[in-house]
Every structure is written in structure tokens, then in C-alpha cells.
Coordinates of C-alpha atoms and ligand atoms in Angstrom, one line a residue:
X1 CA 20.7 -0.9 -33.4
X2 CA 24.4 -1.7 -33.3
X3 CA 26.4 0.8 -31.4
X4 CA 30.3 1.1 -31.8
X5 CA 32.2 -0.6 -29.0
X6 CA 33.9 2.8 -28.2
X7 CA 30.7 4.6 -27.8
X8 CA 28.8 1.9 -26.0
X9 CA 31.5 1.7 -23.4
X10 CA 31.6 5.4 -22.7
X11 CA 30.1 6.8 -19.5
X12 CA 26.9 8.6 -19.8
X13 CA 28.4 11.7 -18.2
X14 CA 28.7 15.2 -19.8
X15 CA 31.5 17.5 -18.9
X16 CA 29.1 20.2 -17.6
X17 CA 25.5 20.1 -16.3
X18 CA 24.3 23.5 -17.7
X19 CA 22.6 26.1 -15.5
X20 CA 19.5 25.6 -17.6
X21 CA 19.2 22.0 -16.6
X22 CA 19.8 23.0 -12.8
X23 CA 17.0 25.6 -13.3
X24 CA 14.6 23.0 -14.7
X25 CA 15.5 20.6 -11.7
X26 CA 15.1 23.3 -9.0
X27 CA 11.9 24.9 -10.5
X28 CA 13.2 28.5 -10.5
X29 CA 15.5 30.5 -12.6
X30 CA 18.9 31.8 -11.3
X31 CA 19.1 35.5 -10.6
X32 CA 22.9 35.6 -10.8
X33 CA 24.8 33.5 -13.3
X34 CA 28.3 33.3 -11.8
X35 CA 29.1 29.7 -12.5
X36 CA 30.5 29.5 -16.1
X37 CA 32.9 32.4 -16.3
X38 CA 30.8 34.0 -19.0
X39 CA 31.4 37.8 -19.4
X40 CA 29.0 39.7 -17.3
X41 CA 29.9 42.7 -19.5
X42 CA 28.4 41.1 -22.6
X43 CA 29.7 41.4 -26.1
X44 CA 31.2 44.7 -27.5
X45 CA 28.5 47.0 -28.8
X46 CA 30.2 46.9 -32.2
X47 CA 30.0 43.1 -32.1
X48 CA 26.3 43.3 -31.4
X49 CA 25.7 45.6 -34.4
X50 CA 27.8 43.4 -36.7
X51 CA 26.0 40.3 -35.6
X52 CA 22.6 42.1 -36.1
X53 CA 23.3 42.8 -39.7
X54 CA 24.9 39.4 -40.3
X55 CA 21.6 37.7 -39.3
X56 CA 20.0 38.9 -42.5
X57 CA 23.0 37.1 -44.4
X58 CA 22.3 33.9 -42.6
X59 CA 20.8 32.3 -45.6
X60 CA 24.4 32.1 -46.9
X61 CA 27.0 29.5 -45.5
X62 CA 29.8 31.2 -44.0
X63 CA 33.3 31.3 -45.8
X64 CA 34.5 27.8 -44.8
X65 CA 38.1 29.1 -44.7
X66 CA 37.1 32.0 -42.4
X67 CA 39.7 34.0 -44.2
X68 CA 38.7 37.5 -43.1
X69 CA 38.8 36.6 -39.4
X70 CA 41.9 34.6 -39.8
X71 CA 43.6 37.4 -41.5
X72 CA 42.7 39.8 -38.9
X73 CA 43.9 37.4 -36.1
X74 CA 47.1 36.7 -38.0
X75 CA 47.9 40.4 -38.2
X76 CA 47.2 40.8 -34.5
X77 CA 49.1 37.8 -33.4
X78 CA 52.0 38.1 -35.8
X79 CA 51.5 34.6 -37.2
X80 CA 50.5 33.4 -40.7
X81 CA 47.0 32.9 -41.7
X82 CA 48.1 29.2 -42.3
X83 CA 48.9 29.0 -38.6
X84 CA 45.3 29.4 -37.5
X85 CA 42.4 27.0 -37.3
X86 CA 39.0 28.3 -36.4
X87 CA 36.6 26.2 -34.3
X88 CA 33.3 26.4 -32.7
X89 CA 35.1 27.4 -29.4
X90 CA 38.1 25.9 -27.7
X91 CA 35.8 22.9 -26.8
X92 CA 35.5 21.9 -30.5
X93 CA 39.2 22.4 -31.1
X94 CA 40.2 20.2 -28.2
X95 CA 38.3 17.4 -29.7
X96 CA 40.0 17.9 -33.1
X97 CA 43.4 17.9 -31.4
X98 CA 42.8 14.5 -29.8
X99 CA 41.5 13.2 -33.0
X100 CA 44.4 14.6 -35.0
X101 CA 47.2 13.4 -32.6
X102 CA 46.1 10.4 -30.9
X103 CA 45.5 6.8 -31.8
X104 CA 43.4 4.6 -29.6
X105 CA 45.0 4.0 -26.2
X106 CA 47.5 6.8 -26.5
X107 CA 48.1 8.5 -23.2
X108 CA 47.0 12.1 -22.6
X109 CA 48.2 13.8 -19.5
X110 CA 46.5 16.6 -17.6
X111 CA 45.9 17.7 -14.0
X112 CA 43.3 15.6 -12.0
X113 CA 40.2 17.9 -11.9
X114 CA 41.4 20.0 -14.8
X115 CA 39.2 21.4 -17.6
X116 CA 36.8 18.5 -18.0
X117 CA 36.1 18.9 -21.7
X118 CA 39.6 17.7 -22.5
X119 CA 39.0 14.5 -20.6
X120 CA 35.7 14.2 -22.3
X121 CA 37.3 14.2 -25.8
X122 CA 40.2 11.9 -24.7
X123 CA 37.6 9.3 -23.7
X124 CA 35.4 10.0 -26.7
X125 CA 38.2 9.3 -29.2
X126 CA 39.4 6.2 -27.3
X127 CA 42.7 7.7 -26.0
X128 CA 43.7 7.3 -22.4
X129 CA 43.7 10.0 -19.7
X130 CA 46.6 10.1 -17.2
X131 CA 46.7 12.8 -14.5
X132 CA 48.9 14.5 -11.9
X133 CA 47.1 16.1 -8.9
X134 CA 47.1 19.9 -8.6
X135 CA 49.1 21.4 -5.8
X136 CA 47.0 22.8 -2.9
X137 CA 48.6 26.1 -2.8
X138 CA 49.7 28.8 -5.2
X139 CA 51.5 32.2 -5.2
X140 CA 51.0 34.9 -7.8
X141 CA 52.9 33.5 -10.9
X142 CA 53.4 30.1 -9.6
X143 CA 50.1 28.3 -10.0
X144 CA 48.4 25.2 -8.8
X145 CA 49.2 23.2 -12.0
X146 CA 52.0 20.9 -10.8
X147 CA 54.2 21.2 -13.9
X148 CA 57.0 19.0 -12.7
X149 CA 54.5 16.2 -11.7
X150 CA 52.9 16.5 -15.1
X151 CA 56.2 16.2 -17.0
X152 CA 57.0 13.2 -14.9
X153 CA 53.7 11.6 -15.8
X154 CA 54.2 12.5 -19.5
X155 CA 57.5 10.7 -19.5
X156 CA 56.4 7.6 -17.5
X157 CA 53.3 7.2 -19.7
X158 CA 54.8 8.3 -23.0
X159 CA 52.0 10.8 -23.4
X160 CA 51.1 12.0 -26.8
X161 CA 49.4 15.1 -25.5
X162 CA 49.8 17.2 -22.4
X163 CA 47.0 19.7 -21.7
X164 CA 47.6 22.6 -19.5
X165 CA 45.4 25.7 -19.1
X166 CA 47.3 29.0 -18.3
X167 CA 45.8 30.7 -16.5
X168 CA 44.2 27.6 -15.1
X169 CA 40.5 26.7 -14.7
X170 CA 39.2 25.8 -12.1
X171 CA 41.9 27.3 -9.9
X172 CA 42.4 30.7 -11.7
X173 CA 46.1 30.5 -10.9
X174 CA 48.8 30.9 -13.5
X175 CA 52.5 30.3 -14.2
X176 CA 54.8 32.9 -15.7
X177 CA 55.7 32.6 -19.4
X178 CA 59.2 31.5 -18.7
X179 CA 58.0 28.6 -16.5
X180 CA 55.7 27.4 -19.3
X181 CA 58.4 27.5 -21.7
X182 CA 60.7 25.5 -19.5
X183 CA 57.9 23.1 -19.0
X184 CA 57.5 22.4 -22.7
X185 CA 61.2 21.8 -22.9
X186 CA 60.9 19.3 -20.1
X187 CA 58.3 17.2 -22.0
X188 CA 59.1 14.2 -24.1
X189 CA 60.4 15.2 -27.5
X190 CA 57.4 13.8 -29.3
X191 CA 54.6 15.0 -26.8
X192 CA 52.5 18.0 -27.9
X193 CA 51.7 20.6 -25.3
X194 CA 48.0 21.8 -25.8
X195 CA 48.1 25.1 -24.0
X196 CA 44.6 26.4 -23.4
X197 CA 44.8 30.1 -23.1
X198 CA 41.1 30.9 -22.7
X199 CA 41.9 33.6 -20.0
X200 CA 45.2 34.8 -21.4
X201 CA 43.7 38.3 -22.1
X202 CA 43.1 38.8 -18.3
X203 CA 46.8 38.1 -17.3
X204 CA 48.8 41.1 -16.3
X205 CA 52.1 39.2 -17.1
X206 CA 52.7 38.3 -20.8
X207 CA 51.7 34.9 -21.9
X208 CA 54.5 32.8 -23.4
X209 CA 55.3 33.7 -27.0
X210 CA 56.3 30.9 -29.4
X211 CA 57.3 30.8 -32.9
X212 CA 54.2 29.6 -34.8
X213 CA 56.2 26.9 -36.4
X214 CA 57.3 25.4 -33.1
X215 CA 56.4 21.8 -33.4
X216 CA 55.8 21.1 -29.6
X217 CA 52.9 23.4 -28.9
X218 CA 49.4 24.2 -30.0
X219 CA 47.6 27.1 -28.3
X220 CA 44.0 27.8 -27.9
X221 CA 42.1 30.9 -27.6
X222 CA 38.5 32.0 -27.5
X223 CA 35.9 34.7 -27.9
X224 CA 33.9 33.3 -25.1
X225 CA 35.5 34.9 -22.2
X226 CA 36.9 38.5 -22.5
X227 CA 35.0 39.1 -25.7
X228 CA 31.7 38.0 -24.1
X229 CA 30.6 35.7 -27.1
X230 CA 30.3 32.4 -25.3
X231 CA 26.9 31.7 -26.8
X232 CA 28.2 32.5 -30.4
X233 CA 30.7 29.6 -30.2
X234 CA 33.8 30.7 -31.8
X235 CA 37.6 30.3 -30.9
X236 CA 40.9 29.5 -32.7
X237 CA 44.0 27.6 -32.3
X238 CA 47.5 28.6 -33.3
X239 CA 49.9 25.9 -34.6
X240 CA 52.5 25.0 -37.2
X241 CA 51.0 25.3 -40.8
X242 CA 51.8 21.6 -41.5
X243 CA 49.8 20.7 -38.4
X244 CA 46.9 23.1 -39.3
X245 CA 46.7 21.2 -42.7
X246 CA 46.1 18.0 -40.7
X247 CA 43.3 19.7 -38.7
X248 CA 41.7 20.8 -42.0
X249 CA 41.4 17.1 -42.9
X250 CA 38.9 16.5 -40.1
X251 CA 37.5 19.9 -39.3
X252 CA 33.8 20.7 -39.8
X253 CA 34.2 23.3 -42.5
X254 CA 30.8 24.9 -42.1
X255 CA 30.8 24.5 -38.4
X256 CA 31.1 28.2 -37.5
X257 CA 28.2 30.4 -38.2
X258 CA 28.4 33.6 -40.0
X259 CA 27.0 35.7 -37.3
X260 CA 29.7 34.4 -34.9
X261 CA 32.4 35.2 -37.3
X262 CA 31.0 38.7 -37.8
X263 CA 30.9 39.3 -34.1
X264 CA 34.3 38.1 -33.5
X265 CA 35.8 40.3 -36.3
X266 CA 34.0 43.3 -34.9
X267 CA 35.1 42.6 -31.3
X268 CA 38.6 42.3 -32.4
X269 CA 38.5 45.9 -33.7
X270 CA 36.8 47.3 -30.6
X271 CA 38.4 48.4 -27.3
X272 CA 35.7 46.6 -25.3
X273 CA 37.9 43.7 -24.4
X274 CA 40.5 46.0 -22.9
X275 CA 37.7 47.7 -20.8
X276 CA 36.4 44.4 -19.7
X277 CA 39.9 43.4 -18.5
X278 CA 40.1 46.7 -16.5
X279 CA 36.7 46.3 -15.0
X280 CA 37.4 42.7 -14.2
X281 CA 40.5 43.5 -12.3
X282 CA 38.7 46.2 -10.2
X283 CA 35.8 43.8 -9.5
X284 CA 38.0 40.9 -8.7
X285 CA 40.1 43.0 -6.2
X286 CA 36.9 44.1 -4.5
X287 CA 35.4 40.5 -4.4
X288 CA 38.7 39.2 -3.0
X289 CA 38.9 42.1 -0.4
X290 CA 35.2 41.6 0.7
X291 CA 35.6 37.9 1.0
X292 CA 38.8 38.4 2.9
X293 CA 37.1 40.8 5.4
X294 CA 34.8 37.8 6.0
X295 CA 37.6 35.5 6.7
X296 CA 37.7 33.6 3.3
X297 CA 41.0 33.5 1.4
X298 CA 40.9 33.3 -2.3
X299 CA 43.5 31.7 -4.6
X300 CA 45.5 34.1 -6.7
X301 CA 43.6 34.7 -9.9
X302 CA 44.6 36.0 -13.4
X303 CA 41.1 35.3 -14.8
X304 CA 37.5 36.6 -14.6
X305 CA 36.8 34.2 -11.5
X306 CA 38.2 33.5 -8.2
X307 CA 38.6 30.3 -6.2
X308 CA 37.1 31.0 -2.8
X309 CA 38.7 28.8 -0.1
X310 CA 35.8 27.3 1.9
X311 CA 38.1 25.3 4.3
X312 CA 36.8 21.9 3.4
X313 CA 34.9 20.1 0.7
X314 CA 31.9 19.8 2.9
X315 CA 31.8 23.6 3.5
X316 CA 32.4 24.3 -0.2
X317 CA 29.5 22.0 -1.2
X318 CA 27.3 23.6 1.4
X319 CA 28.2 27.2 0.0
X320 CA 27.4 26.0 -3.6
X321 CA 24.1 24.6 -2.5
X322 CA 23.1 27.6 -0.3
X323 CA 24.0 30.0 -3.0
X324 CA 22.0 28.0 -5.6
X325 CA 19.0 28.0 -3.3
X326 CA 19.2 31.7 -3.1
X327 CA 19.3 32.1 -6.9
X328 CA 23.1 32.2 -7.4
X329 CA 24.7 29.9 -10.0
X330 CA 28.4 28.9 -9.0
X331 CA 30.3 25.8 -9.4
X332 CA 33.2 24.1 -7.5
X333 CA 36.2 21.9 -8.4
X334 CA 35.3 18.2 -7.8
X335 CA 38.7 16.7 -7.0
X336 CA 41.2 17.2 -4.1
X337 CA 43.1 19.2 -3.4
X338 CA 41.1 22.0 -4.8
X339 CA 37.6 20.6 -3.8
X340 CA 37.4 22.8 -0.7
X341 CA 37.0 25.9 -3.1
X342 CA 34.1 27.5 -4.7
X343 CA 34.5 29.1 -8.2
X344 CA 32.9 32.5 -8.5
X345 CA 32.9 34.5 -11.7
X346 CA 33.6 38.2 -11.2
X347 CA 30.5 40.0 -12.0
X348 CA 29.7 43.7 -12.7
X349 CA 29.7 45.9 -9.6
X350 CA 25.9 45.5 -8.9
X351 CA 26.3 41.7 -9.4
X352 CA 29.2 41.7 -6.9
X353 CA 26.9 43.4 -4.4
X354 CA 24.2 41.0 -5.1
X355 CA 26.6 38.0 -4.7
X356 CA 27.8 39.3 -1.4
X357 CA 24.3 39.9 0.0
X358 CA 23.4 36.2 -0.9
X359 CA 26.7 35.1 0.6
X360 CA 26.1 37.0 3.9
X361 CA 22.5 35.7 4.0
X362 CA 23.8 32.2 3.6
X363 CA 26.2 32.6 6.4
X364 CA 23.7 34.4 8.8
Ligands
PLP1 C1 35.7 28.5 -20.8 C2 36.8 27.6 -21.0 C3 36.8 27.0 -22.3 C4 35.7 27.0 -23.3 O1 35.9 27.8 -24.3 P1 34.9 27.8 -25.6 O2 35.8 28.6 -26.5 O3 33.7 28.5 -25.0 O4 34.7 26.4 -26.0 C5 38.0 26.3 -22.7 N1 39.0 26.2 -21.7 C6 39.0 26.8 -20.5 C7 40.1 26.6 -19.6 C8 37.8 27.4 -20.2 O5 37.7 28.0 -19.0

């Protein structure tokens, strides 16, 4: 059968090999799932109840405009309903962004080793990825993402899109709001900043506020992390209304299921997320302190995970393999200069204990 040239020439790689595939390969299930930054605290009880009753309505398509959820989000964020586009998670929305903004061959800039789904969509829509390396070190509020190097690449390559996650994944580090705003101003006038704020709720310092009609930036948020709804697949993007209308031309209008929308709406009304943020900060401090006591320094983190410094790529790989052999799923950054780190999701208190026990067993 004839395959399009674009697809035929794509590499057969996926952004993430799932823990389920790893389990099938290794022949035993993971006891601790700390490799995908899913919320160990689960969804809000109110969200679970709302989703239960929504299952009975699953014979109906969901409202393709997602009006109720977008209205609730608009009120919360102080933007118009027309500034919001819903998607099946940020991963879905990133693909739409590349499709909306890029012609084949257009340059898209991001950090080398940054969130892989963006690179996946850039390739999948025939655009061209250009990168700047991360910086090896960070301080609180001044993260590993090298914003000046990214701005330079964006100018040199005349990038259409510049993707930055703030806080960043896989490093967990972050830049202060003012720095991110200055970064946007330093980009080429016709470049669009895709600002992935998957972990924004975990930040103590405020994320940058933009006027929703600001032409230069599209922001992405998700219910997968702090709201604990990763498996429900729902997220949203904030952008000028005129751009949202362009997204509407290519968006899969029935692509978000009713159950997910009901869960997201109930979660917004719950105080669960605030408690998750508190518990995560406590657990993260404990994990960092315990690892520090064992001689391991972590990168500063404003997320629900930490970047454990292993000293070298080889040692980081050995830790990932050793933990997996002990039933603990974690991941690590693939590219220098962050490839000597192991990324560990902050678990519940018992999960942190179990992680440390496995870690100590590995080092013994
Ligand atoms: C987890 C994560 C996502 C995925 O979000 P979904 O809404 O589940 O698709 C996107 N970006 C970053 C930086 C993430 O860490």
C-alpha cells in the first residue's frame, strides 16, 4: 500500500516506552510507579464520584465545545471562553500547535533532550527541530533551560515555534515569571512561544501572567499532574481568540470523552489539588534530604519529581536499571548535560520509604 513520503521517512520511535511495555519485557509488574510523574495521590474524591456517574451517560457524545468546562476554566483564569482550547492532554494540543503554526520545513526550537512529545509532533508534521543544550546547573528560580541560547537559535533559524516547559521536564527546574516574559520579548517578532505549564500548580512563585490576547504566546495546562487524571486524557491551552479559531479548524471535536470532562470539572471545584501541592512539597523536601544524606544532590525542583544527580551517565543508567530490577519504575534524561541524572516522581510517604529502601538495597 502506498505510504506518504512524510510518514515513510519518519523514524519508528515513540516518545515514551510505557511502563506496561517494560513490564511485559521484564516479565514482572512494577511495585512502584515513579517514572511518569503521575499523581500518587490519585484524583479528587469528587472527581471520582463525578466520573462514576458520567460513565452511565457514556452513550452520548460529549459537548464538542466543552462549554461547561471552558466556562469554569475561563472564570478561574480570568480569560474568555474563546481563549481556551480543550484537548486530550497537552500531548494532543502540542500536535495541533505544530499543525496550526508550521509549514513543512519550518524550524521549531527547543532544548536538546526536552519534552519528547514536542519533537515527535514536529517530525510528524514535517517541520524541523532545532535545539540548544540545557545548562548543567541551576539555582532556584534560574533553571537549566538555557533561554538565551534558545533565543539565539530561534533568531538564527528563524523559528516559527519555540517550546519551553516551565517548570521544566526532565530537570524539574524553573525560571521566574519575569525571566520568562523577558525571554518572550527576546524572541523573533513572528515566533510563537509554546509555554508548557504542566507543573505550574506546583510552583511556589507565580507563573507569568499574560494578556490572553497577547499574540506571542500559547500556554498549555493539564489535568494529568496535580489533578491526578493522567489516564483520563484532558488538558487545555490558552491563546488569543483568533488563534483558537484556527485550532478549531483542525481539532478533533469529539476527541475528549465525557467522563474526563466531568472529572476535570469536579476536580476544579475541589480543594484536592491544593492538598496535593502541599503533600508534594513535604514529600519532595524529605526525598531530597534523604538522598542528600546519602551523598546525592538533586536539582532544584518546582514539580512533583526530582532530578537526582548520579554523577555520570553510566551511574545514572545503573541506578535506573537497578531500581527497575527491584520493581521501581523511574526514567532518566537521555541527553547531556542532564543525562547523569535520574528522574524520580515524588510519591506518597509510604512510597518514598519504599523507594529509599530499594535505593539503599541497590547501593549495598
Ligand atoms: C506530563 C507532561 C505533559 C503531558 O501532559 P498530558 O496532558 O498528559 O498530555 C506535557 N508536558 C510536560 C512537560 C509534561 O511533563
